Coordinates of C-alpha atoms in Angstrom, one line a residue:
M30 CA 38.1 -20.2 -19.3
S31 CA 36.3 -16.8 -19.9
D32 CA 34.4 -18.3 -22.9
A33 CA 33.2 -21.2 -20.7
L34 CA 32.0 -18.7 -18.1
S35 CA 30.3 -16.6 -20.7
R36 CA 28.4 -19.6 -22.1
H37 CA 27.5 -20.6 -18.5
A38 CA 26.1 -17.1 -17.8
V39 CA 24.1 -17.1 -21.1
L40 CA 22.6 -20.5 -20.4
A41 CA 21.8 -19.6 -16.8
S42 CA 20.0 -16.4 -17.9
L43 CA 18.0 -18.1 -20.6
L44 CA 17.0 -21.1 -18.3
L45 CA 16.1 -18.9 -15.3
G46 CA 14.3 -16.5 -17.6
A47 CA 12.2 -19.3 -19.1
V48 CA 11.4 -20.7 -15.6
G49 CA 10.5 -17.1 -14.6
F50 CA 8.2 -16.8 -17.6
L51 CA 6.3 -19.9 -16.6
A52 CA 6.1 -18.8 -13.0
N53 CA 4.6 -15.5 -14.1
L54 CA 1.9 -17.2 -16.1
L55 CA 1.0 -19.2 -12.9
R56 CA -0.2 -16.0 -11.3
V57 CA -2.2 -15.6 -8.0
E58 CA -5.1 -13.3 -8.7
I59 CA -6.4 -11.2 -5.9
F60 CA -9.3 -9.8 -7.9
F61 CA -10.0 -9.0 -11.6
N62 CA -6.4 -9.1 -13.0
V63 CA -4.8 -7.7 -9.8
D64 CA -2.2 -10.5 -10.0
F65 CA 0.8 -11.5 -7.9
I66 CA 3.4 -13.0 -10.2
F67 CA 6.6 -14.8 -9.0
G68 CA 8.9 -15.0 -12.0
S69 CA 11.0 -12.2 -10.6
A70 CA 12.2 -14.6 -7.9
F71 CA 14.2 -16.4 -10.5
V72 CA 15.5 -13.1 -11.9
M73 CA 16.8 -12.2 -8.5
F74 CA 18.3 -15.7 -8.2
A75 CA 20.0 -15.1 -11.5
I76 CA 21.5 -11.9 -10.2
L77 CA 22.8 -13.7 -7.1
H78 CA 24.0 -16.8 -9.0
A79 CA 25.3 -15.4 -12.3
G80 CA 25.6 -11.6 -12.1
L81 CA 24.1 -8.4 -13.3
G82 CA 24.0 -9.1 -17.1
P83 CA 22.4 -12.6 -16.8
G84 CA 20.0 -11.2 -14.3
V85 CA 18.8 -8.4 -16.7
A86 CA 18.6 -10.9 -19.6
A87 CA 16.5 -13.2 -17.4
A88 CA 14.2 -10.2 -16.5
L89 CA 13.6 -9.5 -20.1
V90 CA 12.6 -13.1 -20.8
A91 CA 10.5 -13.6 -17.7
G92 CA 8.9 -10.2 -17.8
S93 CA 7.6 -10.8 -21.4
A94 CA 4.9 -12.9 -19.8
T95 CA 3.4 -9.7 -18.3
W96 CA 2.7 -8.5 -21.9
V97 CA 0.6 -11.6 -22.3
L98 CA -1.1 -11.3 -18.9
W99 CA -1.8 -7.6 -18.9
N100 CA -1.8 -6.6 -22.6
H101 CA 0.8 -3.9 -22.4
P102 CA 4.7 -3.7 -22.4
W103 CA 5.1 -1.3 -19.5
A104 CA 5.3 -3.9 -16.7
L105 CA 8.2 -5.5 -18.7
V106 CA 10.1 -2.2 -18.7
I107 CA 9.6 -1.8 -14.9
L108 CA 10.7 -5.3 -14.1
A109 CA 13.8 -4.9 -16.3
A110 CA 14.6 -1.6 -14.5
E111 CA 14.2 -3.4 -11.2
A112 CA 16.8 -6.0 -12.3
V113 CA 19.2 -3.4 -13.5
C114 CA 19.0 -1.3 -10.3
V115 CA 19.0 -4.2 -7.8
G116 CA 21.7 -6.1 -9.7
W117 CA 24.0 -3.0 -9.7
L118 CA 23.5 -2.4 -6.0
V119 CA 24.0 -6.1 -5.1
R120 CA 26.9 -7.0 -7.4
R121 CA 28.7 -3.7 -7.6
R122 CA 27.9 -2.0 -4.3
S123 CA 27.6 -5.2 -2.1
W124 CA 24.1 -4.2 -0.9
D125 CA 21.8 -6.7 0.7
L126 CA 19.3 -8.0 -1.9
L127 CA 16.2 -7.2 0.0
L128 CA 17.3 -3.7 1.0
A129 CA 18.2 -3.0 -2.6
D130 CA 14.7 -4.1 -3.8
I131 CA 12.9 -2.1 -1.1
L132 CA 15.0 1.0 -2.1
F133 CA 14.1 0.5 -5.8
W134 CA 10.4 0.3 -5.3
T135 CA 10.3 3.2 -2.8
L136 CA 12.4 5.6 -4.9
L137 CA 12.2 4.5 -8.5
G138 CA 9.6 1.8 -9.0
A139 CA 6.7 3.9 -7.7
P140 CA 7.4 6.8 -10.1
L141 CA 7.8 4.5 -13.0
V142 CA 4.4 2.8 -12.3
W143 CA 2.8 6.2 -12.1
V144 CA 4.2 7.4 -15.4
F145 CA 3.4 4.2 -17.3
Y146 CA 0.0 3.4 -15.8
H147 CA -1.5 6.8 -15.0
D148 CA 0.0 8.9 -17.7
L149 CA 0.2 6.5 -20.6
L150 CA -2.6 3.9 -19.8
H151 CA -4.8 6.5 -18.2
T152 CA -5.7 4.4 -15.2
S153 CA -7.3 6.3 -12.3
V154 CA -5.3 7.6 -9.4
Q155 CA -6.9 5.0 -7.1
T156 CA -6.1 2.1 -9.4
T157 CA -2.5 3.4 -10.1
T158 CA -1.9 3.6 -6.3
L159 CA -3.1 0.1 -5.9
I160 CA -0.7 -1.1 -8.7
I161 CA 2.2 0.7 -7.0
L162 CA 1.6 -1.0 -3.7
K163 CA 0.9 -4.4 -5.3
Q164 CA 4.1 -4.3 -7.4
A165 CA 6.2 -3.2 -4.4
V166 CA 4.9 -5.9 -2.1
N167 CA 5.1 -8.5 -5.0
G168 CA 8.8 -7.5 -5.6
I169 CA 9.7 -7.8 -1.9
I170 CA 8.0 -11.3 -1.8
N171 CA 10.0 -12.4 -4.9
T172 CA 13.2 -11.1 -3.3
I173 CA 12.6 -13.2 -0.2
L174 CA 11.9 -16.3 -2.4
A175 CA 15.0 -15.6 -4.4
Y176 CA 17.2 -15.7 -1.3
L177 CA 15.6 -18.9 -0.1
I178 CA 16.1 -20.5 -3.5
H179 CA 19.7 -19.3 -3.5
V180 CA 20.5 -20.8 -0.1
A181 CA 18.8 -24.1 -1.0
W182 CA 20.7 -24.2 -4.3
R183 CA 24.1 -23.7 -2.7
A184 CA 23.3 -26.3 0.0
W185 CA 22.4 -28.8 -2.7
T186 CA 25.1 -28.2 -5.3
R187 CA 28.0 -27.4 -2.9
P188 CA 27.7 -29.7 0.1
G189 CA 30.8 -29.8 2.3
T190 CA 32.5 -26.8 0.7
G191 CA 32.2 -24.7 3.8
I192 CA 30.0 -22.2 2.0
R193 CA 27.3 -21.2 4.4
P194 CA 24.7 -18.4 4.5
A195 CA 25.7 -15.3 6.6
L196 CA 23.8 -14.8 9.8
R197 CA 22.9 -11.2 9.2
P198 CA 21.0 -11.5 5.9
A199 CA 19.5 -14.8 7.0
F200 CA 18.2 -13.2 10.2
F201 CA 17.0 -10.1 8.4
I202 CA 15.2 -11.9 5.6
T203 CA 13.7 -14.5 8.0
M204 CA 12.1 -11.7 10.1
V205 CA 10.6 -9.9 7.1
A206 CA 9.4 -13.2 5.6
M207 CA 7.7 -14.2 8.9
V208 CA 5.7 -11.0 8.6
A209 CA 5.2 -10.7 4.9
F210 CA 4.0 -14.2 4.0
P211 CA 1.2 -14.6 6.6
A212 CA 0.0 -11.1 6.1
L213 CA -0.1 -11.6 2.3
L214 CA -2.0 -14.8 2.7
F215 CA -4.5 -13.2 5.0
L216 CA -4.9 -10.3 2.6
V217 CA -5.6 -12.6 -0.4
V218 CA -8.1 -14.7 1.6
Y219 CA -9.8 -11.6 2.9
V220 CA -10.1 -9.9 -0.5
R221 CA -11.4 -13.0 -2.2
R222 CA -14.0 -13.4 0.6
G223 CA -15.0 -9.8 0.0
I224 CA -15.3 -10.4 -3.7
H225 CA -17.6 -13.3 -3.1
Q226 CA -19.7 -11.4 -0.7
E227 CA -19.9 -8.3 -3.0
E228 CA -20.9 -10.5 -6.0
Q229 CA -23.6 -12.2 -4.0
L230 CA -25.0 -8.9 -2.9
L231 CA -25.0 -7.8 -6.6
V232 CA -26.7 -11.0 -7.6
R233 CA -29.4 -10.6 -5.0
H234 CA -29.8 -6.9 -5.9
S235 CA -30.2 -7.7 -9.6
A236 CA -32.7 -10.4 -8.8
E237 CA -34.7 -8.0 -6.7
L238 CA -34.5 -5.3 -9.4
D239 CA -35.5 -7.8 -12.1
Q240 CA -38.5 -9.0 -10.1
V241 CA -39.6 -5.5 -9.3
A242 CA -39.2 -4.3 -12.9
R243 CA -41.1 -7.2 -14.3
Q244 CA -43.9 -6.8 -11.8
A245 CA -44.1 -3.0 -12.4
L246 CA -44.1 -3.4 -16.2
R247 CA -46.8 -6.1 -16.0
E248 CA -48.9 -3.8 -13.8
W249 CA -48.3 -0.8 -16.0
I250 CA -49.3 -2.7 -19.2
E251 CA -52.3 -4.4 -17.6
D252 CA -53.4 -1.0 -16.3
K253 CA -53.2 0.7 -19.7
H254 CA -54.6 -2.4 -21.4
Q255 CA -57.6 -2.3 -19.2
G256 CA -58.7 1.0 -20.7
V257 CA -58.6 -0.5 -24.2
I258 CA -60.5 -3.6 -22.9
T259 CA -63.2 -1.3 -21.4
L260 CA -63.5 0.5 -24.7
A261 CA -63.9 -2.8 -26.5
A262 CA -66.7 -3.8 -24.1
L263 CA -68.4 -0.5 -24.8
A264 CA -68.1 -1.0 -28.6
T265 CA -69.5 -4.5 -28.3
R266 CA -72.9 -3.1 -27.3
P267 CA -75.2 -3.0 -30.3
D268 CA -76.8 0.3 -29.2
A269 CA -73.4 2.1 -28.9
P270 CA -73.5 5.0 -31.5
R271 CA -70.3 6.1 -33.1
A272 CA -70.6 9.5 -31.3
R273 CA -70.5 7.8 -28.0
L274 CA -67.5 5.7 -29.0
Q275 CA -65.7 8.8 -30.1
E276 CA -66.4 10.4 -26.8
A277 CA -65.2 7.3 -25.0
T278 CA -61.9 7.2 -26.9
E279 CA -61.3 10.8 -26.0
I280 CA -62.0 10.2 -22.4
I281 CA -59.7 7.2 -22.2
R282 CA -56.9 9.1 -24.0
A283 CA -57.3 12.0 -21.6
A284 CA -57.3 9.8 -18.6
T285 CA -54.3 7.9 -19.7
P286 CA -51.4 10.1 -20.7
A287 CA -49.4 7.0 -21.6
F288 CA -51.6 6.7 -24.8
R289 CA -50.6 8.7 -27.8
R290 CA -53.7 7.6 -29.7
V291 CA -56.8 5.5 -29.0
G292 CA -59.1 4.2 -31.6
V293 CA -62.0 1.8 -32.6
L294 CA -61.9 -0.1 -35.9
D295 CA -64.6 -2.3 -37.5
A296 CA -64.2 -5.8 -38.9
R297 CA -62.7 -4.4 -42.1
A298 CA -60.1 -2.4 -40.0
D299 CA -61.7 0.9 -40.9
V300 CA -61.4 3.6 -38.3
I301 CA -64.8 4.5 -36.8
A302 CA -63.7 6.4 -33.7
Y303 CA -60.2 7.9 -33.0
S304 CA -58.5 10.3 -30.7
P305 CA -57.1 12.6 -31.8
L306 CA -59.2 12.9 -34.9
N307 CA -56.5 14.4 -37.1
D308 CA -52.9 13.2 -37.6
G309 CA -49.9 15.4 -37.2
E310 CA -50.4 16.9 -40.7
G311 CA -54.1 17.9 -40.1
R312 CA -55.6 15.1 -42.1
P313 CA -58.6 13.2 -40.6
V314 CA -58.1 9.7 -39.4
L315 CA -61.7 8.5 -39.5
G316 CA -62.3 6.1 -42.4
R317 CA -58.7 5.1 -42.9
N318 CA -58.0 1.4 -43.3
F319 CA -55.4 -0.6 -41.3
A320 CA -56.0 -4.1 -42.6
D321 CA -52.3 -4.5 -43.3
R322 CA -51.2 -4.3 -39.7
P323 CA -49.1 -7.4 -38.7
Y324 CA -50.9 -8.0 -35.4
L325 CA -54.4 -8.5 -36.9
P326 CA -54.0 -12.2 -37.7
A327 CA -52.9 -13.1 -34.2
L328 CA -55.8 -11.0 -32.7
R329 CA -58.4 -12.7 -35.0
A330 CA -57.0 -16.1 -34.1
S331 CA -56.9 -15.6 -30.4
L332 CA -60.0 -13.4 -29.9
R333 CA -58.4 -12.2 -26.7
P334 CA -56.7 -9.0 -25.6
L335 CA -53.3 -8.8 -27.1
V336 CA -50.1 -6.8 -26.6
G337 CA -48.7 -6.5 -30.1
D338 CA -45.1 -6.4 -31.2
L339 CA -43.5 -3.1 -32.2
V340 CA -44.5 -1.8 -35.6
M341 CA -43.9 1.4 -37.4
G342 CA -46.9 3.8 -37.1
R343 CA -48.8 5.1 -40.1
I344 CA -50.4 8.1 -38.5
G345 CA -48.3 11.2 -38.1
P346 CA -44.5 11.0 -38.1
T347 CA -43.2 7.6 -38.9
Q348 CA -42.0 6.1 -35.6
P349 CA -42.2 2.8 -33.7
M350 CA -45.4 2.1 -31.9
L351 CA -46.5 -0.4 -29.3
P352 CA -50.2 -1.4 -29.7
L353 CA -52.4 -2.6 -26.9
L354 CA -55.3 -4.5 -28.6
A355 CA -58.7 -5.8 -27.5
P356 CA -61.1 -7.6 -30.0
I357 CA -64.7 -6.5 -30.4
L358 CA -66.8 -9.7 -30.3
R359 CA -70.5 -10.0 -31.2
G360 CA -72.0 -13.4 -30.9
G361 CA -68.6 -14.8 -30.3
R362 CA -67.3 -13.6 -33.6
Y363 CA -64.7 -11.1 -34.4
D364 CA -66.3 -7.7 -35.4
G365 CA -63.4 -5.3 -35.1
Y366 CA -61.0 -4.1 -32.4
C367 CA -59.9 -1.3 -30.2
I368 CA -56.3 -0.1 -30.0
G369 CA -54.3 2.0 -27.7
V370 CA -51.0 3.3 -29.0
T371 CA -48.6 3.8 -26.1
N372 CA -46.1 6.5 -25.6
L373 CA -42.9 4.7 -25.2
D374 CA -41.3 7.6 -23.4
H375 CA -43.5 6.7 -20.5
V376 CA -42.1 3.2 -20.5
R377 CA -38.6 4.6 -20.5
E378 CA -39.5 6.9 -17.6
L379 CA -40.8 3.9 -15.7
L380 CA -37.6 2.0 -16.3
Q381 CA -35.5 5.0 -15.2
T382 CA -37.6 5.2 -12.0
L383 CA -37.1 1.6 -11.4
A384 CA -33.3 1.9 -11.9
G385 CA -33.2 4.8 -9.5
Q386 CA -29.7 5.8 -8.3
S387 CA -28.3 2.3 -8.5
G388 CA -26.6 2.9 -11.8
A389 CA -28.5 -0.1 -13.3
Q390 CA -29.6 -0.2 -16.9
L391 CA -32.9 -1.7 -17.8
T392 CA -33.9 -2.8 -21.3
L393 CA -37.3 -4.2 -22.4
L394 CA -37.0 -6.5 -25.4
D395 CA -39.8 -8.0 -27.5
R396 CA -40.0 -11.6 -28.6
N397 CA -37.9 -10.8 -31.6
Q398 CA -35.0 -9.3 -29.5
R399 CA -35.9 -5.8 -30.6
V400 CA -35.7 -2.9 -28.2
I401 CA -39.0 -1.7 -26.8
S402 CA -37.5 0.7 -24.4
S403 CA -34.2 1.1 -22.5
T404 CA -32.5 3.4 -20.1
R405 CA -29.5 3.2 -22.3
Q406 CA -29.5 6.2 -24.6
E407 CA -27.6 4.5 -27.4
L408 CA -30.3 1.8 -27.8
A409 CA -32.9 3.0 -30.3
V410 CA -36.5 1.8 -30.1
M411 CA -37.2 -1.1 -32.4
S412 CA -33.5 -1.7 -33.1
E413 CA -32.3 -5.2 -32.8
F414 CA -30.4 -5.9 -29.6
H415 CA -27.1 -7.7 -30.1
P416 CA -24.8 -7.4 -27.1
P417 CA -21.1 -7.0 -28.1
I418 CA -19.1 -10.2 -28.2
A419 CA -17.5 -10.6 -24.8
E420 CA -16.4 -13.1 -22.2
T421 CA -19.0 -14.3 -19.7
R422 CA -18.6 -15.7 -16.2
P423 CA -21.5 -17.3 -14.5
L424 CA -22.3 -16.0 -11.0
G425 CA -25.3 -18.2 -10.1
E426 CA -29.0 -17.7 -9.8
G427 CA -29.4 -16.9 -13.5
A428 CA -26.9 -14.0 -13.4
W429 CA -23.6 -13.7 -15.2
Q430 CA -20.7 -11.3 -15.6
W431 CA -20.3 -9.7 -19.0
I432 CA -16.7 -8.8 -19.7
P433 CA -15.9 -6.7 -22.7
R434 CA -13.3 -7.7 -25.2
L435 CA -9.8 -6.4 -24.6
K436 CA -8.7 -3.4 -26.7
P437 CA -5.2 -3.1 -28.0
G438 CA -2.9 -1.0 -25.8
T439 CA -5.1 -1.1 -22.8
S440 CA -4.6 -2.8 -19.4
R441 CA -6.7 -5.8 -18.6
M442 CA -7.6 -4.2 -15.4
Q443 CA -9.3 -1.3 -17.3
R444 CA -11.9 -3.6 -19.0
W445 CA -13.2 -4.8 -15.7
R446 CA -14.6 -1.3 -15.0
S447 CA -16.7 -1.7 -18.2
S448 CA -17.9 -5.2 -17.2
L449 CA -21.5 -5.7 -16.1
L450 CA -23.6 -8.1 -14.0
V451 CA -26.4 -9.2 -16.3
R452 CA -29.6 -11.2 -16.0
E453 CA -32.7 -11.5 -18.2
G454 CA -36.2 -12.6 -17.3
L455 CA -39.5 -13.1 -19.1
L456 CA -42.2 -10.7 -18.4
T457 CA -44.7 -13.6 -18.1
P458 CA -44.6 -17.1 -19.6
Q459 CA -47.6 -16.1 -21.8
F460 CA -46.0 -12.8 -22.7
P461 CA -42.5 -13.5 -23.9
W462 CA -41.0 -10.1 -23.5
K463 CA -37.7 -9.9 -21.7
V464 CA -36.4 -7.5 -19.1
R465 CA -32.6 -7.2 -19.2
V466 CA -31.0 -5.9 -16.0
E467 CA -27.4 -4.7 -16.2
L468 CA -25.6 -3.7 -13.1
P469 CA -22.2 -2.0 -13.3
L470 CA -19.4 -3.5 -11.3
V471 CA -17.7 -0.2 -10.8
P472 CA -19.0 0.3 -7.2
M473 CA -17.9 -3.2 -6.3
L474 CA -14.5 -2.6 -7.9
D475 CA -14.1 0.7 -6.1
S476 CA -15.0 -1.1 -2.8
L477 CA -12.5 -3.9 -3.5
T478 CA -9.9 -1.4 -4.5
R479 CA -10.3 0.6 -1.3
I480 CA -10.0 -2.7 0.7
S481 CA -7.0 -3.8 -1.2
L482 CA -5.4 -0.3 -1.0
F483 CA -5.8 -0.4 2.8
G484 CA -4.5 -4.0 3.0
L485 CA -1.5 -3.5 0.7
G486 CA -0.7 -0.2 2.2
T487 CA -0.7 -1.6 5.7
L488 CA 1.3 -4.6 4.5
Y489 CA 3.9 -2.4 2.8
L490 CA 4.3 -0.2 5.8
L491 CA 4.5 -3.3 8.0
I492 CA 7.2 -4.7 5.8
L493 CA 9.1 -1.5 5.9
G494 CA 8.8 -1.3 9.7
T495 CA 9.8 -4.9 10.0
A496 CA 12.7 -4.4 7.7
A497 CA 14.0 -1.5 9.7
L498 CA 13.6 -3.4 13.0
A499 CA 15.2 -6.5 11.5
Q500 CA 18.1 -4.5 10.1
T501 CA 18.6 -2.9 13.5
L502 CA 18.4 -6.1 15.5
S503 CA 20.5 -8.1 13.0
R504 CA 23.1 -5.4 13.0
R505 CA 23.3 -5.3 16.8
F506 CA 23.3 -9.0 17.1
T507 CA 25.9 -9.7 14.4
D508 CA 28.1 -6.7 15.4
S509 CA 28.5 -8.4 18.8
I510 CA 29.4 -11.6 17.2
S511 CA 31.8 -9.8 14.7
K512 CA 33.6 -8.1 17.6
L513 CA 33.8 -11.3 19.5
E514 CA 35.3 -12.9 16.3
A515 CA 37.8 -10.0 16.1
A516 CA 38.7 -10.5 19.8
T517 CA 39.4 -14.2 19.2
R518 CA 41.6 -13.4 16.2
A519 CA 43.6 -11.0 18.4
F520 CA 43.7 -13.3 21.4
P521 CA 47.1 -15.1 20.6
L522 CA 48.8 -11.7 20.8
L523 CA 47.2 -11.1 24.3
L524 CA 48.2 -14.3 25.9
Q525 CA 51.2 -12.8 27.5
A526 CA 49.1 -10.2 29.4
D527 CA 48.3 -10.8 33.0
A528 CA 45.2 -12.9 33.9
G529 CA 42.2 -10.7 34.4
T530 CA 43.2 -8.2 31.8
P531 CA 40.0 -7.6 29.8
L532 CA 39.8 -8.5 26.2
A533 CA 37.9 -5.3 25.3
L534 CA 34.8 -7.2 24.4
P535 CA 31.9 -4.9 23.6
P536 CA 29.0 -4.8 26.0
S537 CA 25.9 -6.5 24.6
G538 CA 22.2 -5.8 25.3
I539 CA 21.5 -9.5 24.6
E540 CA 21.7 -11.6 27.7
E541 CA 23.1 -14.7 25.9
M542 CA 25.8 -12.6 24.2
H543 CA 26.6 -11.0 27.5
R544 CA 27.0 -14.4 29.2
L545 CA 29.1 -15.6 26.2
N546 CA 31.4 -12.6 26.5
G547 CA 31.8 -13.4 30.2
H548 CA 32.5 -17.1 29.6
F549 CA 35.0 -16.2 26.9
Q550 CA 36.8 -13.8 29.3
Q551 CA 36.9 -16.6 31.9
M552 CA 38.4 -19.0 29.3
A553 CA 40.9 -16.3 28.3
D554 CA 42.0 -15.9 32.0
A555 CA 42.3 -19.7 32.3
L556 CA 44.4 -19.9 29.2
R557 CA 46.6 -17.0 30.3
S558 CA 47.2 -18.7 33.7
S559 CA 48.2 -22.0 32.0
F560 CA 50.4 -20.0 29.6
H561 CA 52.3 -18.4 32.5
E562 CA 52.7 -21.7 34.3
L563 CA 54.1 -23.3 31.2
N564 CA 56.5 -20.4 30.8
A565 CA 57.6 -20.7 34.5
L566 CA 58.0 -24.5 34.1
K567 CA 60.0 -23.9 30.9
D568 CA 62.4 -21.6 32.8
T569 CA 63.0 -24.1 35.7
L570 CA 63.2 -27.0 33.3
E571 CA 66.1 -25.3 31.4
E572 CA 68.0 -24.9 34.7
R573 CA 67.5 -28.5 35.7
V574 CA 68.5 -29.7 32.3
A575 CA 71.7 -27.6 32.5
T576 CA 72.6 -29.1 35.9
R577 CA 71.9 -32.6 34.8
T578 CA 73.9 -32.0 31.6
R579 CA 76.9 -30.9 33.7
E580 CA 76.6 -34.0 35.9
L581 CA 76.4 -36.3 32.9
Q582 CA 79.4 -34.5 31.4
E583 CA 81.4 -35.2 34.5
A584 CA 80.4 -38.8 34.5
V585 CA 81.3 -39.0 30.9
D586 CA 84.6 -37.5 31.6
T587 CA 85.2 -39.9 34.5
I588 CA 84.2 -42.8 32.3
K589 CA 86.6 -41.6 29.6
T590 CA 89.5 -41.5 32.3
L591 CA 88.9 -45.1 33.3
H592 CA 88.8 -46.2 29.8
G593 CA 92.1 -44.5 29.0
I594 CA 95.7 -45.8 29.6
I595 CA 96.1 -46.5 33.4
P596 CA 99.6 -46.9 34.8
I597 CA 99.7 -50.0 37.0
C598 CA 102.5 -51.8 38.8
A599 CA 103.4 -55.1 37.2
S600 CA 104.2 -56.6 40.6
C601 CA 101.9 -55.2 43.3
K602 CA 99.3 -53.9 40.9
K603 CA 99.1 -50.4 42.4
I604 CA 97.8 -47.6 40.1
R605 CA 99.5 -44.3 39.7
D606 CA 97.1 -41.3 39.6
D607 CA 97.4 -38.0 37.9
H608 CA 99.5 -36.6 40.8
G609 CA 102.1 -39.4 40.7
S610 CA 100.9 -41.2 43.8
W611 CA 100.6 -45.0 43.8
N612 CA 97.3 -46.2 45.1
Q613 CA 95.8 -49.5 45.8
L614 CA 93.7 -50.8 43.0
E615 CA 90.6 -50.7 45.2
T616 CA 91.2 -47.2 46.3
Y617 CA 91.7 -45.8 42.8
I618 CA 88.6 -47.4 41.4
S619 CA 86.5 -46.3 44.4
Q620 CA 87.7 -42.7 44.0
H621 CA 86.9 -42.5 40.3
T622 CA 83.6 -44.5 40.3
D623 CA 80.7 -45.2 42.5
A624 CA 81.8 -48.8 42.9
D625 CA 82.7 -50.3 46.4
F626 CA 84.7 -53.4 47.1
T627 CA 84.2 -56.4 49.3
H628 CA 87.0 -59.0 49.9
G629 CA 87.0 -62.8 49.5
I630 CA 89.4 -65.5 48.4
C631 CA 89.2 -67.6 45.3
P632 CA 89.5 -71.4 45.3
D633 CA 93.0 -71.4 43.7
C634 CA 94.4 -69.0 46.3
S635 CA 92.6 -70.8 49.1
E636 CA 94.3 -74.1 48.0
R637 CA 97.6 -72.4 47.8
L638 CA 97.4 -70.4 51.0
Y639 CA 95.3 -72.7 53.1
P640 CA 95.9 -76.3 51.9
G641 CA 94.1 -78.0 54.8
L642 CA 90.9 -76.0 54.5
R643 CA 88.2 -77.5 52.3
P644 CA 86.0 -74.9 50.6
K645 CA 82.2 -75.1 50.7
S646 CA 80.2 -76.3 47.7
P647 CA 77.8 -74.0 45.9
E648 CA 75.0 -75.5 48.0
G649 CA 76.8 -74.6 51.3
R650 CA 78.0 -78.1 52.2
T651 CA 81.6 -79.0 52.9
G652 CA 83.0 -81.2 50.1
P653 CA 84.8 -84.6 50.7
P654 CA 88.4 -84.5 51.8

């Protein structure tokens, strides 16, 4: 028998654990891996149905899903601890399931979450507090579901057995459920609506920032390029001496701090005017040849002003340079070019100014996906830009959410704080540079966390208040019923009391219970009156039965005398009584029975005594003579 029970418990724990595992995977996400999971409902059902051991085993099986969902084992440890504590209180101490779970999360669950999440996973205080409230509310919801499953299971598997749910826990859990479920649904809908609104705000903000950045960069490049174009127009004049070109280059460089160098080169790419005249090592620049520059073929082919791609400079320290070019045309033919070498620090300053205090990161990429400039310090100029492999989630309007890959031993919630809202846009269709806008989601997450903290905190306090109120009301209501039940059990012993004697029913503050007590008192008085009447009738009936018994006994005795040997005269037929007197037959029988006599004459005696008298026929006619 014990082996069969043991196998049943093992099978129940494994089955319910597997169902709980699947239920945990079917999570309800509030936002960014803040999930409500419902596998613990089947763990609590295992505790109610099979006991403490199977409940803990089911918790280990079902809780392993959290390792998959959240990338760490600590939630499994907390859920197993919940099963142990709640199971012990329910099975060994006969506590109510919901009260035991509330006690666990209030006194033990919250400290465990703090240790595992804040101290070991290094989540923030705000996030850890959010997890504490979420886990507590989630545990209470699962406990309510477990009780409902338990009641439904017993009603389905044991119909007609007389096993019914007790009123007190049913009343208690129903009250808490009527508050918890609608409030939780409202919270989920409200937070998700907030997520959508916050995301749309970020998308619009990124679009505005992208548009402003592209426009500002275009204007900045066009403004700086215009100086080079002006210098090229001056160099095109046939009467422009080199001294005048040198003066013009120095003026343009002085007027445009964004230029590191400005120069004029002839058709062979020899320097004919340059500012500054010497490189960083003091060597003159005039006369140097730059025919190997990669931007020259495109400039010669287009014969139009050109913004070149990033190249490594050859003058001074070797470093990336961004050339702004304008061809020198004489008679419609290429005859050299003017160049302005920009200071990329100015581009970065412009990007930083555009980003402002929003926390956005702006990166300018050339057509080869190389970094021209960026507000991100780790991105070096001219380095190839390859964003890390990550998950992406489209947000609409050309924006998407970039979600970094999950690192081992970290919570999935933590990676959301490193996620970004990203969009990219071309500077112009003819100028295929890209502006990459990256907005952090931390402000949105902080806002959602504050909203969720307030909502979950309010919900948890509401559940605690409702639980206290429900416990008080259910206790008062069921105590009245329990005392009434005790009075009904003791009522048979009180039937002999006088009518009107109170049954010691407790006064109730509930009107219906008060009326029920009154009606029961009236019923008790009526039963007592009937009981007393029956007792009185019983006493009278015994007297009447005794009298009638005596009468019957006398009759029996009389009947026995008449049926005995009666002395009778053989001649005159007189009968001798017990006193020796001889009595006429009629007199003796009349004295000893209730019979009376009437006299007549029979036909034989009539013929003998009265021969001339004809007797009447039975029809009353006189017969023939």
